[in-house]
C-alpha positions as a printed Julia matrix, in Angstrom:
246×3 Matrix{Float64}:
 147.0   107.92   95.83
 144.89  107.67   98.96
 142.42  104.84   99.21
 138.72  105.88   99.4
 136.96  103.47  101.76
 134.07  101.51  100.23
 130.58  102.63  101.13
 129.14   99.84  103.14
 125.63   98.21  102.95
 123.53   98.86  106.12
 120.64   96.43  106.72
 117.57   97.11  108.83
 115.33   94.14  109.78
 111.56   93.86  110.38
 109.35   94.0   113.37
 109.91   91.29  115.97
 113.09   90.08  114.33
 116.75   91.11  114.73
 119.92   91.71  112.77
 120.68   88.02  112.62
 118.04   87.58  109.93
 120.4    89.18  107.45
 123.23   86.58  107.74
 122.44   84.71  104.55
 122.27   87.98  102.59
 125.45   89.33  104.13
 127.27   86.14  103.07
 126.2    86.75   99.47
 126.9    90.5    99.24
 130.01   91.62   97.37
 130.91   94.45   99.83
 131.25   95.31  103.55
 127.95   95.3   105.41
 126.6    96.14  108.74
 123.24   94.9   110.22
 121.67   96.91  113.02
 119.12   95.92  115.61
 116.12   98.3   115.55
 115.13   99.99  118.75
 113.28   97.48  121.03
 114.8    94.55  119.21
 117.82   92.21  119.57
 120.47   93.83  121.8
 118.68   97.17  121.99
 116.64   98.1   125.1
 112.89   97.29  125.0
 110.56  100.07  123.95
 108.61  101.06  127.12
 106.34  103.77  125.68
 104.65  104.54  122.38
 107.09  105.65  119.72
 106.99  107.07  116.18
 108.57  106.42  112.81
 110.66  109.56  113.22
 111.96  108.42  116.72
 112.89  105.03  115.34
 114.69  106.64  112.42
 116.69  109.01  114.59
 117.8   106.25  116.82
 118.96  104.13  113.83
 120.62  107.19  112.15
 122.82  107.7   115.23
 124.18  104.12  114.81
 124.54  104.05  111.0
 127.78  104.52  109.09
 128.33  108.09  107.9
 127.04  107.05  104.5
 125.65  103.75  103.4
 123.76  101.79  100.84
 120.65  101.53  102.99
 118.53   98.37  102.79
 115.38   98.04  104.82
 113.02   95.06  105.21
 109.36   95.54  106.19
 109.38   97.96  109.14
 113.03   98.55  108.38
 112.06   99.7   104.91
 109.74  102.39  106.34
 112.63  103.56  108.57
 115.02  103.5   105.56
 112.54  105.59  103.5
 112.27  108.15  106.35
 116.07  108.44  106.53
 116.47  108.73  102.73
 113.76  111.46  102.69
 115.06  113.62  105.58
 118.79  112.66  105.67
 119.72  112.03  101.94
 123.33  112.83  102.51
 123.6   109.69  104.59
 122.12  107.37  101.91
 124.02  106.41   98.75
 121.19  104.09   97.55
 117.93  102.92   99.04
 116.64   99.35   98.78
 113.18   98.64  100.18
 112.58   94.93  100.71
 109.07   93.6   101.23
 107.88   97.01  101.98
 104.32   98.17  102.58
 103.27  101.35  100.77
 100.24  103.58  101.05
  97.9   100.89  102.4
  94.34  100.91  101.14
  91.55  101.12  103.75
  91.11   97.4   103.59
  94.88   96.76  103.94
  94.94   99.17  106.9
  92.08   97.38  108.61
  93.83   94.03  108.22
  97.1    95.26  109.8
  95.27   97.0   112.65
  93.44   93.69  113.33
  96.85   92.02  113.56
  98.04   94.69  115.96
  94.95   94.07  118.2
  95.64   90.38  118.05
  99.26   90.91  119.19
  97.98   92.76  122.17
  95.36   90.09  123.1
  97.18   86.82  122.23
 100.84   87.19  121.43
 101.63   83.48  121.03
  98.91   83.22  118.34
 100.41   86.21  116.54
 103.78   84.43  116.47
 102.24   81.38  114.91
 100.18   83.42  112.48
 103.39   85.23  111.38
 105.25   82.04  110.87
 102.33   80.66  108.81
 102.09   83.79  106.68
 105.81   84.03  106.1
 106.84   80.43  105.43
 103.97   78.13  104.56
 104.54   76.58  101.1
 108.29   77.53  101.03
 111.21   75.18  101.02
 112.94   77.02  103.83
 114.51   74.4   106.19
 112.53   73.67  109.39
 115.6    74.65  111.51
 115.51   78.15  110.01
 111.74   78.48  110.52
 112.26   77.4   114.13
 114.98   79.98  114.62
 112.58   82.68  113.42
 109.9    81.39  115.7
 112.29   81.52  118.67
 113.29   85.13  117.77
 109.64   86.26  117.5
 108.54   84.49  120.69
 111.46   85.97  122.57
 110.21   89.52  122.18
 109.06   91.68  125.08
 105.4    91.83  124.25
 104.91   95.5   125.17
 107.96   96.45  123.15
 106.73   94.39  120.2
 103.34   96.16  120.29
 104.94   99.61  120.31
 107.07   98.69  117.29
 104.14   96.92  115.46
 102.0   100.11  115.9
 104.66  102.06  113.93
 104.73   99.35  111.28
 100.87   99.53  111.09
 100.67  103.27  110.72
 104.11  104.37  109.52
 103.29  104.06  105.77
 100.62  106.82  106.26
 103.39  109.06  107.71
 106.01  108.46  105.0
 103.6   107.95  102.15
 103.07  111.68  101.33
 106.87  112.25  101.44
 107.92  109.54   98.94
 107.92  111.88   96.02
 110.68  113.9    97.66
 113.1   111.02   97.92
 115.98  111.8    95.58
 118.45  108.93   96.09
 118.53  105.98   93.64
 115.87  103.47   94.86
 115.03   99.84   94.3
 111.84   98.18   95.59
 111.86   94.37   95.86
 109.16   92.02   97.18
 108.06   88.44   96.86
 105.37   87.39   94.32
 103.44   85.56   97.06
 103.92   88.07   99.92
 100.3    88.56  101.27
 101.16   91.68  103.33
 103.89   93.56  101.43
 102.34   92.77   98.05
 103.65   93.3    94.55
 100.99   96.0    94.22
 102.68   97.86   97.12
 106.07   97.58   95.48
 104.66   99.06   92.27
 103.08  101.85   94.34
 106.52  102.6    95.81
 108.16  102.76   92.35
 105.4   105.04   91.06
 105.8   107.33   94.13
 109.62  107.64   94.23
 111.11  109.41   91.23
 113.2   107.03   89.05
 112.69  104.0    91.35
 113.05  100.49   89.99
 111.14   97.38   91.07
 111.72   93.68   91.19
 109.18   90.96   92.16
 110.8    87.67   92.95
 108.74   84.63   91.67
 107.55   82.24   94.32
 108.87   84.27   97.26
 106.76   85.12  100.37
 107.49   87.7   103.07
 110.85   86.34  104.31
 112.55   86.98  101.01
 115.96   87.73  102.66
 115.86   84.23  104.22
 113.99   82.28  101.5
 115.93   83.7    98.5
 119.0    85.35  100.01
 121.18   84.85   96.93
 118.6    86.4    94.6
 118.16   89.39   96.92
 121.9    89.84   97.38
 122.43   89.66   93.67
 119.79   92.28   93.04
 121.36   94.66   95.76
 124.85   94.03   94.2
 123.67   94.81   90.73
 121.66   97.86   91.79
 124.67   99.3    93.76
 126.99   98.67   90.84
 124.66  100.26   88.36
 124.12  103.35   90.52
 127.85  103.8    91.09
 128.36  103.47   87.33
 125.86  106.27   86.75
 127.71  108.55   89.21
 131.1   108.05   87.66
């Protein structure tokens, strides 16, 4: 009997970060995984011109396994939603981690203000992000410093191009969410001020059959702060969806 290769987990990070943020989750996953750098991040060339959610998704799609359990965090979640909507044959399951969804006018104004701040004073944006993501958590200082170094190391123009997609991409994919047909899990932190529990509930209401999980005490960097909890949720969700297919 021929062995059917296991469908891997593919992990997409958030704006200003890189594939390395997933290491704690990958260690706790029960299956093969691959973490990709988004365009303009990590080992990928800097973005030198405005881009779109569709362009980012097409770039990622070209580097993804033929089919995967797709997990996206923050900007990565918007890209994952786009791929699940328009290339469902490539996605076995979709997990959206700390994802924004259908921002209100007030939420849109807040993120556009952060975009303007990134253009005007990038070092201040780095510090504001670290504060928003980690303040009040027990994440070790060395891990927080590693995140700060990754953020500060960004090409500023490239970061701004990517952040603009993050700030506006939910308005692009929002109207399409009802057409996503793959099994979907939406996860966020109880204390995430930007990708709020409300947004996770909006996602599960928009995507047919989607499930939600809000992790108590977690902020935005859930994959770092509570890697075991997140990996456990992904493992359980994949196992459950595979059981429903057999």
